[in-house]
Coordinates of C-alpha atoms in Angstrom, one line a residue:
Chain A
M500 CA 18.4 29.6 -33.8
V501 CA 16.5 26.3 -33.6
T502 CA 17.9 25.7 -30.1
L503 CA 16.7 29.1 -28.9
V504 CA 13.2 28.5 -30.2
A505 CA 13.1 25.1 -28.5
K506 CA 14.3 26.6 -25.2
S507 CA 11.7 29.3 -25.2
L508 CA 9.0 26.8 -26.1
F509 CA 9.7 24.7 -23.0
E510 CA 10.6 27.4 -20.5
T511 CA 9.4 26.7 -17.0
K512 CA 6.8 29.0 -15.5
D513 CA 7.0 29.7 -11.8
L514 CA 3.6 29.5 -10.1
H515 CA 3.1 30.8 -6.6
T516 CA -0.1 30.2 -4.6
P517 CA -2.7 31.6 -4.3
L518 CA -3.2 31.6 -8.1
H519 CA -4.9 34.6 -9.6
P520 CA -7.3 34.5 -12.6
E521 CA -4.7 36.3 -14.8
T522 CA -2.1 33.7 -14.0
I523 CA -4.5 30.9 -15.1
R524 CA -5.4 32.8 -18.3
D525 CA -1.7 32.9 -19.2
L526 CA -1.3 29.1 -18.9
Q527 CA -1.4 26.9 -22.0
V528 CA -1.6 23.2 -22.5
G529 CA 2.0 21.8 -22.5
D530 CA 3.5 24.6 -20.3
R531 CA 5.9 23.3 -17.8
V532 CA 5.5 24.8 -14.4
E533 CA 7.0 24.8 -11.0
I534 CA 4.6 25.2 -8.1
S535 CA 5.5 26.9 -4.9
G536 CA 3.6 28.0 -1.8
T537 CA 0.7 26.4 0.0
I538 CA -1.1 23.5 -1.6
Y539 CA -3.7 21.0 -0.4
C540 CA -3.6 17.2 -0.8
G541 CA -6.6 14.8 -0.9
R542 CA -7.9 11.9 -2.9
D543 CA -10.8 9.4 -3.2
A544 CA -11.7 9.2 0.5
V545 CA -11.6 12.8 1.5
L546 CA -12.4 15.0 -1.6
P547 CA -16.1 14.1 -1.6
K548 CA -16.2 15.2 2.0
I549 CA -14.5 18.5 1.2
V550 CA -17.1 19.1 -1.6
S551 CA -19.9 18.5 0.9
M552 CA -18.3 21.0 3.3
A553 CA -18.0 23.5 0.4
K554 CA -21.7 23.0 -0.6
A555 CA -22.7 23.5 3.1
G556 CA -20.6 26.6 3.4
D557 CA -18.5 25.1 6.1
L558 CA -15.0 25.4 4.7
A559 CA -14.2 28.8 6.2
K560 CA -15.5 27.6 9.6
A561 CA -13.0 24.8 9.4
G562 CA -10.2 27.2 8.5
L563 CA -10.0 26.1 4.9
H564 CA -9.6 28.8 2.4
L565 CA -9.4 27.3 -1.0
E566 CA -9.8 30.4 -3.2
G567 CA -6.9 30.3 -5.7
S568 CA -5.6 27.1 -4.3
V569 CA -3.9 24.0 -5.8
I570 CA -5.3 20.5 -4.8
F571 CA -2.9 17.7 -5.3
H572 CA -4.5 14.2 -5.8
S573 CA -2.2 12.4 -3.4
A574 CA -2.1 10.6 -0.1
V575 CA 0.3 12.0 2.5
S576 CA 2.3 9.7 4.7
P577 CA 5.8 9.3 6.1
A578 CA 6.6 7.7 2.8
G579 CA 5.9 11.0 1.0
V580 CA 3.5 12.1 -1.6
G581 CA 2.8 11.1 -5.2
P582 CA 0.0 11.5 -7.7
T583 CA -2.8 9.0 -7.9
S584 CA -5.1 8.7 -10.9
S585 CA -7.2 11.9 -11.2
N586 CA -9.8 10.1 -13.4
K587 CA -10.9 7.8 -10.5
L588 CA -14.7 8.4 -10.1
E589 CA -14.6 10.1 -6.7
I590 CA -11.7 12.3 -7.6
E591 CA -12.7 13.5 -11.1
G592 CA -16.3 14.0 -9.8
C593 CA -14.9 16.5 -7.3
I594 CA -12.8 18.6 -9.6
V595 CA -15.5 20.8 -11.1
P596 CA -17.4 21.4 -7.8
L597 CA -14.2 22.3 -6.1
S598 CA -13.4 24.9 -8.7
R599 CA -17.0 26.2 -9.0
I600 CA -17.8 26.5 -5.3
A601 CA -14.5 26.7 -3.5
G602 CA -12.4 28.5 -6.1
V603 CA -9.7 25.9 -6.6
K604 CA -7.6 27.0 -9.6
L605 CA -5.2 24.1 -10.2
H606 CA -5.9 20.4 -9.9
L607 CA -2.7 18.4 -9.8
G608 CA -2.6 14.6 -10.5
K609 CA -2.1 12.2 -13.3
G610 CA -4.0 10.6 -16.2
S611 CA -6.5 12.1 -18.7
L612 CA -9.8 13.7 -17.7
N613 CA -13.0 13.4 -19.7
E614 CA -14.0 16.0 -22.1
G615 CA -16.8 17.3 -19.9
T616 CA -14.5 18.0 -17.0
V617 CA -12.0 19.8 -19.4
R618 CA -14.8 22.0 -20.7
S619 CA -16.1 22.8 -17.2
L620 CA -12.6 23.7 -16.0
K621 CA -12.5 26.4 -18.7
E622 CA -15.8 27.8 -17.5
H623 CA -14.4 28.2 -14.0
E624 CA -11.0 29.5 -15.1
S625 CA -9.2 26.6 -13.7
V626 CA -6.6 24.2 -15.1
Y627 CA -5.4 20.6 -14.6
A628 CA -1.7 19.7 -14.4
I629 CA 0.0 16.4 -14.2
I630 CA 3.0 15.7 -12.0
P631 CA 5.4 12.8 -12.6
P632 CA 5.5 10.2 -9.9
V633 CA 8.7 11.4 -8.3
S634 CA 8.2 11.0 -4.6
A635 CA 11.8 11.2 -3.5
L636 CA 12.2 14.4 -5.5
L637 CA 9.0 15.9 -4.1
R638 CA 10.1 15.0 -0.6
S639 CA 13.1 17.2 -1.1
K640 CA 10.8 20.0 -2.3
T641 CA 8.3 19.7 0.6
V642 CA 8.9 22.2 3.4
K643 CA 6.0 21.4 5.7
S644 CA 3.0 19.1 5.9
E645 CA 0.0 19.2 8.3
C646 CA -3.3 17.4 8.5
V647 CA -6.1 20.0 8.3
A648 CA -9.3 17.9 8.1
F649 CA -10.6 14.4 8.6
Q650 CA -7.6 13.2 10.5
E651 CA -9.3 9.8 11.1
L652 CA -8.7 9.0 7.4
G653 CA -4.9 8.7 8.1
M654 CA -2.9 9.1 4.9
E655 CA -6.2 9.7 3.1
A656 CA -7.1 12.8 5.2
F657 CA -6.9 16.4 3.9
Y658 CA -3.5 17.9 4.2
R659 CA -1.9 21.3 3.7
L660 CA 1.7 21.4 2.4
E661 CA 4.3 24.1 2.0
V662 CA 6.2 23.2 -1.2
H663 CA 8.9 24.7 -3.3
G664 CA 9.2 24.0 -7.0
Y665 CA 6.9 21.0 -7.6
P666 CA 7.4 20.2 -11.3
A667 CA 4.3 19.7 -13.4
I668 CA 3.0 20.1 -17.0
I669 CA -0.3 21.8 -17.8
A670 CA -2.6 19.0 -19.2
A671 CA -5.9 20.8 -19.5
A672 CA -6.6 24.5 -20.0
H673 CA -9.0 26.7 -21.9
G674 CA -11.0 23.7 -23.0
E675 CA -8.0 21.9 -24.5
S676 CA -6.3 18.7 -23.3
I677 CA -2.8 17.5 -23.8
Y678 CA -4.3 14.0 -24.4
S679 CA -6.6 15.0 -27.3
Chain B
M1154 CA 23.7 -17.0 9.7
E1155 CA 22.4 -15.7 13.0
Y1156 CA 18.8 -14.7 13.5
R1157 CA 19.7 -11.0 14.2
Q1158 CA 21.9 -10.8 11.1
I1159 CA 19.2 -12.3 8.8
R1160 CA 16.7 -9.8 10.2
K1161 CA 19.1 -6.9 9.6
R1162 CA 19.9 -8.0 6.0
V1163 CA 16.3 -8.4 5.1
A1164 CA 15.4 -5.0 6.5
E1165 CA 18.3 -3.4 4.4
A1166 CA 17.1 -5.3 1.3
L1167 CA 13.6 -3.9 1.7
V1168 CA 15.0 -0.4 1.9
R1169 CA 17.3 -0.9 -1.0
A1170 CA 14.4 -2.4 -3.2
S1171 CA 12.3 0.7 -2.4
S1172 CA 14.9 3.3 -3.0
T1173 CA 17.3 2.1 -5.7
F1174 CA 17.3 1.5 -9.4
R1175 CA 19.6 -1.5 -10.3
P1176 CA 22.5 -0.9 -12.8
D1177 CA 20.6 -2.5 -15.7
Q1178 CA 17.5 -0.4 -14.9
I1179 CA 19.5 2.8 -14.9
E1180 CA 21.1 1.9 -18.3
A1181 CA 17.6 1.1 -19.7
W1182 CA 16.3 4.5 -18.6
E1183 CA 19.3 6.3 -20.1
E1184 CA 18.9 4.5 -23.4
A1185 CA 15.1 5.2 -23.4
I1186 CA 15.7 8.9 -22.8
S1187 CA 18.1 9.1 -25.7
S1188 CA 15.6 7.4 -28.0
E1189 CA 12.6 9.5 -27.0
V1190 CA 11.5 12.1 -29.5
N1191 CA 8.6 13.6 -27.6
P1192 CA 10.1 16.4 -25.5
H1193 CA 7.4 16.3 -22.9
A1194 CA 7.9 12.5 -22.5
A1195 CA 11.7 13.0 -22.3
W1196 CA 11.3 15.6 -19.7
V1197 CA 9.2 13.2 -17.5
M1198 CA 11.7 10.5 -18.0
K1199 CA 14.6 12.7 -17.0
L1200 CA 12.7 13.6 -13.8
I1201 CA 12.2 9.9 -13.0
V1202 CA 15.9 9.3 -13.3
E1203 CA 16.6 12.3 -11.1
N1204 CA 14.1 11.0 -8.6
S1205 CA 16.0 7.7 -8.5
Q1206 CA 19.2 9.5 -7.8
V1207 CA 17.7 11.5 -4.9
A1208 CA 16.1 8.3 -3.5
A1209 CA 19.3 6.4 -3.7
V1210 CA 21.3 9.1 -1.9
N1211 CA 18.8 9.6 0.9
S1212 CA 17.5 6.0 1.1
T1213 CA 14.0 7.3 0.7
P1214 CA 11.1 5.7 -1.3
L1215 CA 11.1 6.0 -5.0
C1216 CA 7.3 6.2 -4.8
D1217 CA 5.0 7.0 -1.9
D1218 CA 3.1 3.8 -2.7
T1219 CA 5.8 1.7 -1.1
G1220 CA 4.0 -1.4 -2.1
I1221 CA 3.2 -4.8 -0.7
P1222 CA 6.3 -7.0 0.1
H1223 CA 6.4 -10.2 -2.1
L1224 CA 9.2 -12.7 -1.2
L1225 CA 10.8 -15.3 -3.3
L1226 CA 13.3 -17.7 -1.7
E1227 CA 15.8 -19.7 -3.7
L1228 CA 16.6 -22.9 -1.9
G1229 CA 19.8 -24.8 -2.8
P1230 CA 20.3 -28.6 -2.0
Q1231 CA 22.4 -28.0 1.2
H1232 CA 19.9 -25.7 2.9
A1233 CA 16.6 -25.9 4.7
I1234 CA 13.8 -23.7 5.6
T1235 CA 13.1 -23.6 9.3
S1236 CA 10.4 -21.8 11.3
E1237 CA 13.2 -19.7 12.9
L1238 CA 14.4 -18.6 9.4
L1239 CA 10.9 -17.5 8.4
S1240 CA 10.5 -15.6 11.7
A1241 CA 13.7 -13.7 11.1
V1242 CA 12.6 -12.9 7.5
E1243 CA 9.2 -11.7 8.7
E1244 CA 10.8 -9.5 11.4
G1245 CA 13.3 -8.1 8.9
I1246 CA 10.4 -7.1 6.6
A1247 CA 8.7 -5.4 9.5
Q1248 CA 11.9 -3.6 10.5
G1249 CA 12.5 -2.5 6.9
L1250 CA 9.0 -1.1 6.6
R1251 CA 9.5 1.0 9.8
L1252 CA 13.0 2.1 8.7
L1253 CA 12.0 3.1 5.2
P1254 CA 9.3 4.2 6.3
G1255 CA 6.7 2.4 4.3
R1256 CA 3.3 3.8 3.8
P1257 CA 1.0 2.9 6.7
M1258 CA -1.8 1.4 4.6
A1259 CA -2.9 -1.8 6.4
I1260 CA -6.6 -1.9 7.0
C1261 CA -7.7 -3.0 10.5
G1262 CA -10.6 -5.3 11.4
E1263 CA -12.4 -8.4 10.3
D1264 CA -13.2 -9.5 6.7
V1265 CA -16.0 -7.0 5.9
D1266 CA -14.1 -4.1 7.7
R1267 CA -11.1 -4.7 5.6
L1268 CA -13.1 -5.0 2.4
D1269 CA -15.1 -1.8 2.7
Q1270 CA -12.2 -0.1 4.6
S1271 CA -14.5 0.7 7.5
G1272 CA -11.9 -0.7 10.0
G1273 CA -9.6 2.3 9.8
L1274 CA -5.9 2.3 9.0
D1275 CA -3.1 0.9 11.1
V1276 CA -0.6 3.8 11.7
D1277 CA 2.3 1.3 11.9
P1278 CA 4.0 0.8 8.5
S1279 CA 5.1 -2.7 9.6
A1280 CA 1.4 -3.8 9.8
V1281 CA 1.5 -4.2 6.0
L1282 CA 2.0 -7.9 5.8
S1283 CA 3.9 -9.8 3.1
A1284 CA 2.2 -11.8 0.4
P1285 CA 2.6 -15.6 0.8
L1286 CA 6.3 -16.7 0.4
L1287 CA 7.3 -18.3 -2.9
V1288 CA 9.9 -21.0 -2.7
K1289 CA 12.0 -22.1 -5.7
R1290 CA 14.3 -25.1 -5.4
V1291 CA 17.6 -24.5 -7.3
K1292 CA 20.7 -26.5 -8.0
E1293 CA 23.0 -23.7 -7.0
D1294 CA 24.1 -24.0 -3.3
V1295 CA 22.4 -20.9 -2.1
L1296 CA 19.8 -19.7 0.3
R1297 CA 18.9 -16.4 -1.5
L1298 CA 16.0 -14.2 -0.7
H1299 CA 14.5 -11.7 -3.2
V1300 CA 12.4 -8.9 -1.8
L1301 CA 9.9 -7.4 -4.3
L1302 CA 7.6 -4.4 -3.6
E1303 CA 4.4 -4.3 -5.6
G1304 CA 2.5 -1.0 -5.9
G1305 CA -1.3 -0.6 -6.3
G1306 CA -1.5 1.1 -9.7
P1307 CA -0.1 -1.9 -11.6
A1308 CA -2.4 -4.2 -9.6
I1309 CA -5.4 -2.2 -10.8
R1310 CA -4.4 -2.4 -14.4
G1311 CA -2.9 -6.0 -14.5
R1312 CA -4.9 -9.1 -15.2
C1313 CA -4.8 -12.9 -15.0
Y1314 CA -7.1 -14.6 -17.5
R1315 CA -7.2 -17.4 -20.1
I1316 CA -6.3 -17.1 -23.7
F1317 CA -7.4 -19.6 -26.3
H1318 CA -4.1 -19.9 -28.2
Q1319 CA -5.3 -21.7 -31.3
H1320 CA -1.9 -23.5 -31.3
K1321 CA -0.2 -20.3 -32.5
W1322 CA 2.2 -18.0 -30.5
E1323 CA 1.0 -15.1 -32.6
V1324 CA -2.5 -15.5 -31.2
L1325 CA -1.2 -15.4 -27.6
R1326 CA 1.1 -12.5 -28.4
G1327 CA -1.7 -10.5 -30.0
Q1328 CA -3.9 -10.8 -26.9
I1329 CA -0.9 -10.0 -24.6
V1330 CA -0.1 -6.9 -26.7
E1331 CA -3.7 -5.8 -26.6
W1332 CA -3.8 -6.2 -22.8
G1333 CA -0.5 -4.5 -22.5
I1334 CA -1.5 -1.4 -24.6
E1335 CA -4.7 -1.0 -22.6
A1336 CA -2.9 -1.4 -19.2
V1337 CA -0.1 1.0 -20.1
S1338 CA -2.4 3.6 -21.5
L1339 CA -4.5 3.6 -18.3
I1340 CA -1.8 3.4 -15.6
G1341 CA -0.6 7.0 -15.8
C1342 CA 2.9 6.0 -14.5
S1343 CA 4.5 4.8 -17.8
P1344 CA 7.0 3.9 -19.3
C1345 CA 6.3 0.5 -17.8
T1346 CA 8.0 -2.9 -17.7
L1347 CA 5.6 -5.7 -18.6
A1348 CA 5.9 -8.7 -16.3
I1349 CA 4.2 -11.8 -17.7
G1350 CA 3.7 -15.3 -16.4
I1351 CA 2.1 -18.1 -18.5
G1352 CA 1.1 -21.2 -16.7
R1353 CA -1.6 -23.8 -16.2
S1354 CA -3.6 -22.1 -13.5
H1355 CA -4.1 -18.6 -12.2
Y1356 CA -1.9 -19.4 -9.2
E1357 CA 0.9 -20.7 -11.3
A1358 CA 0.7 -17.8 -13.8
A1359 CA 0.8 -15.3 -11.0
A1360 CA 3.8 -17.0 -9.4
L1361 CA 5.6 -17.0 -12.7
M1362 CA 4.8 -13.3 -13.2
V1363 CA 6.5 -12.6 -9.8
E1364 CA 9.4 -14.8 -10.8
A1365 CA 9.7 -12.9 -14.1
Q1366 CA 10.2 -9.7 -12.2
V1367 CA 12.8 -11.2 -9.9
F1368 CA 14.9 -12.8 -12.7
G1369 CA 14.2 -10.5 -15.6
S1370 CA 17.0 -8.3 -16.9
Y1371 CA 17.0 -5.2 -19.1
Y1372 CA 20.4 -6.5 -20.4
K1373 CA 19.0 -9.7 -21.7
Q1374 CA 15.7 -9.8 -23.6
S1375 CA 14.5 -13.0 -25.4
S1376 CA 13.1 -12.6 -28.9
L1377 CA 9.6 -13.2 -27.6
E1378 CA 10.0 -10.4 -25.0
D1379 CA 11.4 -8.1 -27.7
E1380 CA 8.4 -8.7 -30.0
I1381 CA 6.0 -7.7 -27.2
T1382 CA 8.0 -4.6 -26.2
Q1383 CA 8.2 -3.4 -29.8
M1384 CA 4.5 -4.0 -30.6
V1385 CA 3.3 -2.2 -27.4
N1386 CA 5.7 0.7 -28.1
Q1387 CA 4.1 1.1 -31.6
A1388 CA 1.0 2.3 -29.8
G1389 CA 2.9 5.6 -29.0
I1390 CA 1.5 6.0 -25.4
G1391 CA 4.7 7.4 -24.0
A1392 CA 5.7 8.6 -20.6
L1393 CA 2.6 9.4 -18.5
G1394 CA 0.5 8.9 -21.6
L1395 CA 1.9 12.1 -23.2
G1396 CA 2.8 10.2 -26.4
G1397 CA 6.2 9.1 -27.6
E1398 CA 8.4 6.2 -28.5
M1399 CA 8.8 4.6 -25.1
S1400 CA 5.7 3.2 -23.6
V1401 CA 7.5 0.1 -22.2
L1402 CA 11.2 -0.2 -21.5
A1403 CA 11.2 -4.0 -21.6
T1404 CA 9.1 -7.2 -21.1
Y1405 CA 9.9 -9.8 -18.5
M1406 CA 8.2 -13.1 -19.4
K1407 CA 8.4 -16.5 -17.7
V1408 CA 6.8 -19.4 -19.4
G1409 CA 6.0 -22.4 -17.1
P1410 CA 4.9 -25.9 -17.9
Q1411 CA 1.8 -26.1 -20.1
R1412 CA -1.0 -28.6 -20.3
A1413 CA -2.4 -30.3 -23.3
S1414 CA -5.2 -27.9 -23.9
G1415 CA -6.4 -25.0 -26.1
V1416 CA -6.0 -22.6 -23.2
R1417 CA -3.1 -20.8 -21.6
I1418 CA -3.4 -18.8 -18.4
V1419 CA -1.6 -15.5 -18.7
C1420 CA -0.9 -13.1 -15.8
L1421 CA 0.2 -9.6 -16.9
R1422 CA 1.4 -6.9 -14.7
P1423 CA 2.3 -3.4 -16.1
C1424 CA 5.0 -2.7 -13.7
C1425 CA 5.1 1.1 -13.3
C1426 CA 8.0 3.4 -13.9
V1427 CA 9.6 2.8 -10.5
E1428 CA 9.2 -1.0 -10.8
P1429 CA 10.2 -3.8 -10.6
R1430 CA 11.5 -2.8 -7.1
V1431 CA 13.5 -5.8 -6.2
A1432 CA 16.6 -6.5 -4.0
S1433 CA 18.3 -9.8 -3.4
I1434 CA 20.3 -11.1 -0.5
E1435 CA 22.2 -14.3 0.6
L1436 CA 20.9 -15.7 3.9
A1437 CA 23.6 -18.4 4.3
D1438 CA 27.1 -18.0 5.5
T1439 CA 29.6 -18.3 2.7

């Protein structure tokens, strides 16, 4: 009986992009998820530029449709992908604007976010998940990768990936944080 | 050993360091998983071990931050360092970075361009140059190279600073533990292995910290290392900061010569969950 309860507590939820508001409403802090579909990657250097584009209404012109999307805080290089700290000033500062203006639904990275960010994510029906630093495993789950903006930034440019089953755990949802 | 053979061995060592957990490392992880009571932390740790298995099979990087190569050369009495040897090692590192492939993260340009990153990135992974070579004279008749890959996260959270020891180990230990807890809780890629060098200058302490990573073993922990590990683990940071028993797997500490003074210089690096990434090779014919 105990085993059954434990198993159901930690059942993995499959998430397929684009993510709909009802999917986000169903996610709770501590849920283990596997993410499949199209996701975007960017970190310190490029995310503020993407926010500027969103504020100027230029995302669609550049072919970037982030409604319901996942943004993974990672560089992309021939060495693979892996999470960088989401609480770096430039990255955390972009999380809320990207949800509010561009409709990003899931931010994927590592480390705790401040309380204000967690509260704002709730307002915009978005969540934050952490992904273990398992680059070799993620490589085996990455189907395709292409640079879609700011190519001059090299590995720090904005990338679109097709992925299958990226493992993560929901770390902030509905105003709650796994770290609090 | 011939130039070409040295180059090849060094390249292979770099790939091995980046893609393989050593036997003692695997055992430490398995033991840590069995001791972990937080199910989320245990889940993360199992994924880290699975990641190491995939990396080893495919010879691909454990982490996309493939790190900065650091080299330590053990020099026995019957061997010499020549310019040719150093060239072969340098070429081997470059070849290894292309083969892996390493992350192309070298910044181009003059001082200010490299500092503010305005010089752009070099697309060639082999443009990432090694840190200065560390040479250690040993009695054993060897010419042995250790290739170590140092990622950026631990460099952000590590520190090299003085501690007024008040002639008590407990004072030093208390400060080290405080630094360790702060570093591990911020790094986001725990459980860590703490690498510590204690010397008379910042240079010496940093060199000892590198040496600690090369010669440290999860199989053999000194009582001082054990004390630090246990005290940091009491903080309950756990894997990825999710809470749990295992914040650090072990501590590798190297104590060098000390000066008559009230100060010890301590260099602490919270090696992340894929570190220490180290591989060792013999460069002399046997």
